GROMACS .gro file of C-alpha atoms in nm:
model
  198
    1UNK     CA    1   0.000   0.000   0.000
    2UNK     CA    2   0.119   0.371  -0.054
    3UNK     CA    3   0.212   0.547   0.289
    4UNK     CA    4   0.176   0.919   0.106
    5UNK     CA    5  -0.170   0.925   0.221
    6UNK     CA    6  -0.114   0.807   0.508
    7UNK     CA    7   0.131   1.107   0.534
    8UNK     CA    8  -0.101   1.319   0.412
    9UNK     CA    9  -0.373   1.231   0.638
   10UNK     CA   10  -0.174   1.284   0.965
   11UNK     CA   11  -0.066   1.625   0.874
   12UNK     CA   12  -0.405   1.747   0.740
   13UNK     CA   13  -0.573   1.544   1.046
   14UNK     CA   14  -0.298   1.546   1.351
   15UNK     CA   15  -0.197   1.943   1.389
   16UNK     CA   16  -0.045   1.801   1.700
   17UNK     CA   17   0.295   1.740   1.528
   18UNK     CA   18   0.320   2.040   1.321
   19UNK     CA   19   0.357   1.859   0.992
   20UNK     CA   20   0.656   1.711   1.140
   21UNK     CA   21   0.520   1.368   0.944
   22UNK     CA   22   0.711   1.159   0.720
   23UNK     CA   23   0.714   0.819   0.579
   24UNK     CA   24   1.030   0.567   0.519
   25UNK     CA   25   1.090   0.221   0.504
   26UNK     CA   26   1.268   0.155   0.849
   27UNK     CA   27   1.286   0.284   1.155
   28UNK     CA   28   1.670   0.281   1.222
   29UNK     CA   29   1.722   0.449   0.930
   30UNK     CA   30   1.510   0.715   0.963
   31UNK     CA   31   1.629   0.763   1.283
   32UNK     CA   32   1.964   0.814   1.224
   33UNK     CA   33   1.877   1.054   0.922
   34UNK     CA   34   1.595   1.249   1.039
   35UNK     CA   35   1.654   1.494   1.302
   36UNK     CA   36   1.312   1.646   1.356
   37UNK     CA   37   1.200   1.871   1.628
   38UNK     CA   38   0.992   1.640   1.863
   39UNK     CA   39   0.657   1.598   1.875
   40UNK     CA   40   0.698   1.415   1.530
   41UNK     CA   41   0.621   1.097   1.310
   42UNK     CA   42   0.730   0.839   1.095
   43UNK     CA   43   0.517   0.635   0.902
   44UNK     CA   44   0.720   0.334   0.837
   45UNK     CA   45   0.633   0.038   0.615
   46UNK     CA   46   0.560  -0.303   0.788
   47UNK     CA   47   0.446  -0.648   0.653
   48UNK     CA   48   0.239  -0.768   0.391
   49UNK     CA   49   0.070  -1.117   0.443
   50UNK     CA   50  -0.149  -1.320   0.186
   51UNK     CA   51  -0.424  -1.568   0.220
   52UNK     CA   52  -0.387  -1.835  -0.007
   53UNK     CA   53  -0.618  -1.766  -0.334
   54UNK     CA   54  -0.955  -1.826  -0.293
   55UNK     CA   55  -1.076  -1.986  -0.615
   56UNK     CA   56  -0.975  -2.280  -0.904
   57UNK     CA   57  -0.999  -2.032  -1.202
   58UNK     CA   58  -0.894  -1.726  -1.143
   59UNK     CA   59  -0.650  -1.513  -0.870
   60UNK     CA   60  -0.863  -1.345  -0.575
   61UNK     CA   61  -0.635  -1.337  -0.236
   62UNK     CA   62  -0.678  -1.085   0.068
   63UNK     CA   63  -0.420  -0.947   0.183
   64UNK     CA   64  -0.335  -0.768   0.457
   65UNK     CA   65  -0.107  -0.517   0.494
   66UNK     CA   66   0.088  -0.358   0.778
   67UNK     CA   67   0.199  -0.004   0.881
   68UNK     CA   68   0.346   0.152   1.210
   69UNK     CA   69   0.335   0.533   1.293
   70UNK     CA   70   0.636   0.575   1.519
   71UNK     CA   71   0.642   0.897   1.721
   72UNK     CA   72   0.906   1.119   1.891
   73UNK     CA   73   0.786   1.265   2.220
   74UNK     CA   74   0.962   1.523   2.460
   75UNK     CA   75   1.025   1.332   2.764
   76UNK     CA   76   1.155   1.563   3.054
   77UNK     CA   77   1.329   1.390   3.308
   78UNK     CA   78   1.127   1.250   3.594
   79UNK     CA   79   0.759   1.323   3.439
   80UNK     CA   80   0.662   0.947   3.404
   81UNK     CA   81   0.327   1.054   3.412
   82UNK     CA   82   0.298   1.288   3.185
   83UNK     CA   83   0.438   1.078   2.898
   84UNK     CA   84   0.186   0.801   3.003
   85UNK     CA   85  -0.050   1.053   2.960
   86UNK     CA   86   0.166   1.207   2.632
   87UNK     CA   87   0.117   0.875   2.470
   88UNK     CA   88  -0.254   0.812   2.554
   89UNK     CA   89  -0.349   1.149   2.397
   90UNK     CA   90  -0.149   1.073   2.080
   91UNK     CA   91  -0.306   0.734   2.075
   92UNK     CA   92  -0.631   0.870   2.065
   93UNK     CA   93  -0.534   1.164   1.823
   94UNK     CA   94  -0.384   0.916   1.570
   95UNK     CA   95  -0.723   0.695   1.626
   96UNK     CA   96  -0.922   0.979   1.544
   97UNK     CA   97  -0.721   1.053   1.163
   98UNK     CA   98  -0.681   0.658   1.072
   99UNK     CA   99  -0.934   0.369   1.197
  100UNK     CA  100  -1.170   0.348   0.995
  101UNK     CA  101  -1.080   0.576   0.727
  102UNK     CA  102  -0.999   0.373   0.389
  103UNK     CA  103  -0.604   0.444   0.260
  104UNK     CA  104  -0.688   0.426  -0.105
  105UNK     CA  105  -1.013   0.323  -0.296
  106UNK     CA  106  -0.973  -0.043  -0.264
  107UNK     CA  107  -0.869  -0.084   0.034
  108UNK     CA  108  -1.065  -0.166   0.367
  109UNK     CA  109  -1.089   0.049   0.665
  110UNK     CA  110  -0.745   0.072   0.867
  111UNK     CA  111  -0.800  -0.097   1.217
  112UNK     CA  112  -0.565  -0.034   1.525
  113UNK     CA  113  -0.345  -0.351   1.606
  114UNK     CA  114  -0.144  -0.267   1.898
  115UNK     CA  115   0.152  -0.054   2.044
  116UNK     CA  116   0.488  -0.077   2.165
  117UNK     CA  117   0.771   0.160   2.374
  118UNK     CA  118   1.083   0.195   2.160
  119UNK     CA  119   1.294   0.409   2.334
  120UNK     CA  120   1.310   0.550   2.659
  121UNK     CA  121   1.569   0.839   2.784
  122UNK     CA  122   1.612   1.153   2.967
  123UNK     CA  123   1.516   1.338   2.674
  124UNK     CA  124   1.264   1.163   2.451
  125UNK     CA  125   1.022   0.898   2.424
  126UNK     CA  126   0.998   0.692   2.093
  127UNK     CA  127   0.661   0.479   2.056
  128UNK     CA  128   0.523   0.285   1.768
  129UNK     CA  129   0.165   0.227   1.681
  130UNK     CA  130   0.094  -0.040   1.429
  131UNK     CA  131  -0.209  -0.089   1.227
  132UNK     CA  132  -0.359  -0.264   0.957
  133UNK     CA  133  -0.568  -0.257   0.608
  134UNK     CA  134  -0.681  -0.546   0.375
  135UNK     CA  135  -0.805  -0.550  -0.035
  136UNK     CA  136  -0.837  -0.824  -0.267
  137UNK     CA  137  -0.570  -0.877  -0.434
  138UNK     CA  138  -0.756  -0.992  -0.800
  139UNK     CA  139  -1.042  -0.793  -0.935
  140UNK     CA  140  -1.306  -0.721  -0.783
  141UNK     CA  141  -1.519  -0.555  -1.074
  142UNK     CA  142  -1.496  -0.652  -1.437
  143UNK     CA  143  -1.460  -0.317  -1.549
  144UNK     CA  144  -1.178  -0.248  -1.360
  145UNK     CA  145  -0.767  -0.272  -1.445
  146UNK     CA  146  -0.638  -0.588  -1.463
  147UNK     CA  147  -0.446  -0.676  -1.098
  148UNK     CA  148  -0.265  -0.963  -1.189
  149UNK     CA  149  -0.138  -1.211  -1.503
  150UNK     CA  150  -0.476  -1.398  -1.475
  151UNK     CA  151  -0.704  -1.074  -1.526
  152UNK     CA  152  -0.439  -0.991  -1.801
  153UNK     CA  153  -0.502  -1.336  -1.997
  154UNK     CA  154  -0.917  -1.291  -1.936
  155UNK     CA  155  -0.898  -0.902  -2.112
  156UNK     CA  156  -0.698  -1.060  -2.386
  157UNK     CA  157  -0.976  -1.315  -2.520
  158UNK     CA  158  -1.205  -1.231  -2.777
  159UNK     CA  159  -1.557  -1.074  -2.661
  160UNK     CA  160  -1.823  -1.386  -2.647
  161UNK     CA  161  -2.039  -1.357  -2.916
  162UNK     CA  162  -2.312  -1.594  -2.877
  163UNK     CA  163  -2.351  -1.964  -2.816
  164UNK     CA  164  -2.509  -2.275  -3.013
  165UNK     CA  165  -2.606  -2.549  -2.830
  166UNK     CA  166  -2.746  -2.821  -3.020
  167UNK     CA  167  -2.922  -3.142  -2.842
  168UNK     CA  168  -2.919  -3.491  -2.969
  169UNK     CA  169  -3.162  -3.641  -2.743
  170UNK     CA  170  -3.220  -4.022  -2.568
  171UNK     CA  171  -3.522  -4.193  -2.517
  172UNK     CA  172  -3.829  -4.078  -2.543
  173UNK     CA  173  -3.736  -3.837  -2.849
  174UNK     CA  174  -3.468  -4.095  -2.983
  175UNK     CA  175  -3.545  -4.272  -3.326
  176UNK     CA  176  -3.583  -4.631  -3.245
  177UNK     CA  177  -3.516  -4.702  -3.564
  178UNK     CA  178  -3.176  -4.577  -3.552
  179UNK     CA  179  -3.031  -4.660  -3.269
  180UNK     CA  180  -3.210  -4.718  -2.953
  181UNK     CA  181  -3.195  -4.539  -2.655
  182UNK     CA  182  -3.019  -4.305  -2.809
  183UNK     CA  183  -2.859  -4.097  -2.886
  184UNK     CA  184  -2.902  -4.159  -3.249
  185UNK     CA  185  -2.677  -3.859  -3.419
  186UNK     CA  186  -2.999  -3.673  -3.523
  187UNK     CA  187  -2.997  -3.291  -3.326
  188UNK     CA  188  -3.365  -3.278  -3.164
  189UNK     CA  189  -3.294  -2.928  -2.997
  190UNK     CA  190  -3.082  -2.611  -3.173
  191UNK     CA  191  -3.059  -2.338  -2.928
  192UNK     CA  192  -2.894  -1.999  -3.110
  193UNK     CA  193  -2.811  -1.727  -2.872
  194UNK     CA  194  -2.672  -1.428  -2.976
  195UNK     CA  195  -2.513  -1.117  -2.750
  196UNK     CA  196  -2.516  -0.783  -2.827
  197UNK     CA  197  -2.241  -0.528  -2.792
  198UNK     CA  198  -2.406  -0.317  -2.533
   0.00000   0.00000   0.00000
C-alpha cells in the first residue's frame, strides 16, 4: 500500500505534530537521518501477508497489509506521568485521523493492532503504533484494471459472441429405428443465442 496518504492524512488530520510527518521504510534508518523537532512521526512500512487464493480459475487473495506510525515525544526527566498521559493522547489523536478511514479506494478500513515503547531516555520517548488494512488482491469488478497475469489473460480473449447449443436427445425423443436409446446422431434441440455489444 502507498504510505503518502497516510502522510497526508496525519498532517491534514494530527496538527499536533506540526507537519513534522514523514514516511520511510525503516525505523533505524530514519532515525539516524531524520533529526526532527519532537513531537513528530514516521510512518514506516511493515508487513504484507497473503491468504492463499480463494478460487480454481482465477487469482482473488486478501491481503493484509501492515503499517506503524512511530512517534518522537519530549520526555523531561522525571515526568513518568505525563508521557503516560503524552502517549494516551497521541493514541487517541492518531485513532481519530486513521481507523476506519480507507487508505486508497480499494482498500478496507485501517484498524488499530497494537503498540509498543521503543525508546526510553532523559530526553525523549519513541513509541510505535501499528495498524492494519486489507483488499483483494484480483479484481473485484470486471470493469476495472487488470491486478494480476490472470485478469491480463481474461482481457486478452475475444468478446463472447453468442452460443449454439445443439441437443441430440435419448429416449423418449430418440429414433428407435436408428439406434435405440439413443442418442441416435440426429440434433432434436438447436438453441442460437446471440449477445449484443451493449
Amino acid at each position: 500500500m502507498k504510505l503518502s496518504p497516510v502522510v497526508a492524512q496525519l498532517r491534514d488530520r494530527v496538527p499536533f505534530f506540526a507537519r513534522r510527518i514523514f514516511g520511510g521504510i525503516d525505523w533505524e534508518a530514519l532515525e539516524d537521518s531524520a533529526k526532527l523537532a519532537t513531537p513528530c512521526a514516521y510512518v514506516i512500512v511493515g508487513d504484507s501477508d497473503a491468504e492463499r487464493n480463494k478460487y480454481q480459475s482465477l487469482v482473488a487473495q486478501d491481503v493484509t497489509d501492515q503499517f506503524d506510525v512511530v512517534v518522537v515525544l519530549d520526555a523531561p526527566n522525571g515526568q513518568d506521568l505525563e508521557r503516560i498521559d503524552d502517549v494516551h493522547m497521541v493514541r487517541s489523536l492518531l485513532s481519530l485521523a486513521l481507523v476506519g478511514w480507507k487508505p486508497m479506494p480499494d482498500f478496507d478500513p485501517i484498524e488499530f493492532v497494537g503498540g509498543q515503547l521503543i525508546l526510553q531516555n532523559r530526553s525523549r520517548i519513541v513509541y510505535r503504533f501499528s495498524y492494519l488494512t486489507e483488499f483483494q488482491l484480483g479484481r473485484g469488478d470486471a470493469a476495472g484494471p487488470a491486478e494480476n497475469w490472470g485478469d491480463v489473460v481474461r482481457d486478452e480473449l475475444p468478446r463472447l459472441e453468442g452460443i449454439k447449443f445443439e441437443l441430440d436427445a435419448i429416449d423418449p425423443m430418440a429414433d428407435k429405428n436408428l439406434k435405440y436409446p439413443g442418442p441416435d446422431g440426429r440434433i432434436e434441440i438447436t438453441i442460437n443465442q446471440e449477445f449484443t455489444s451493449e
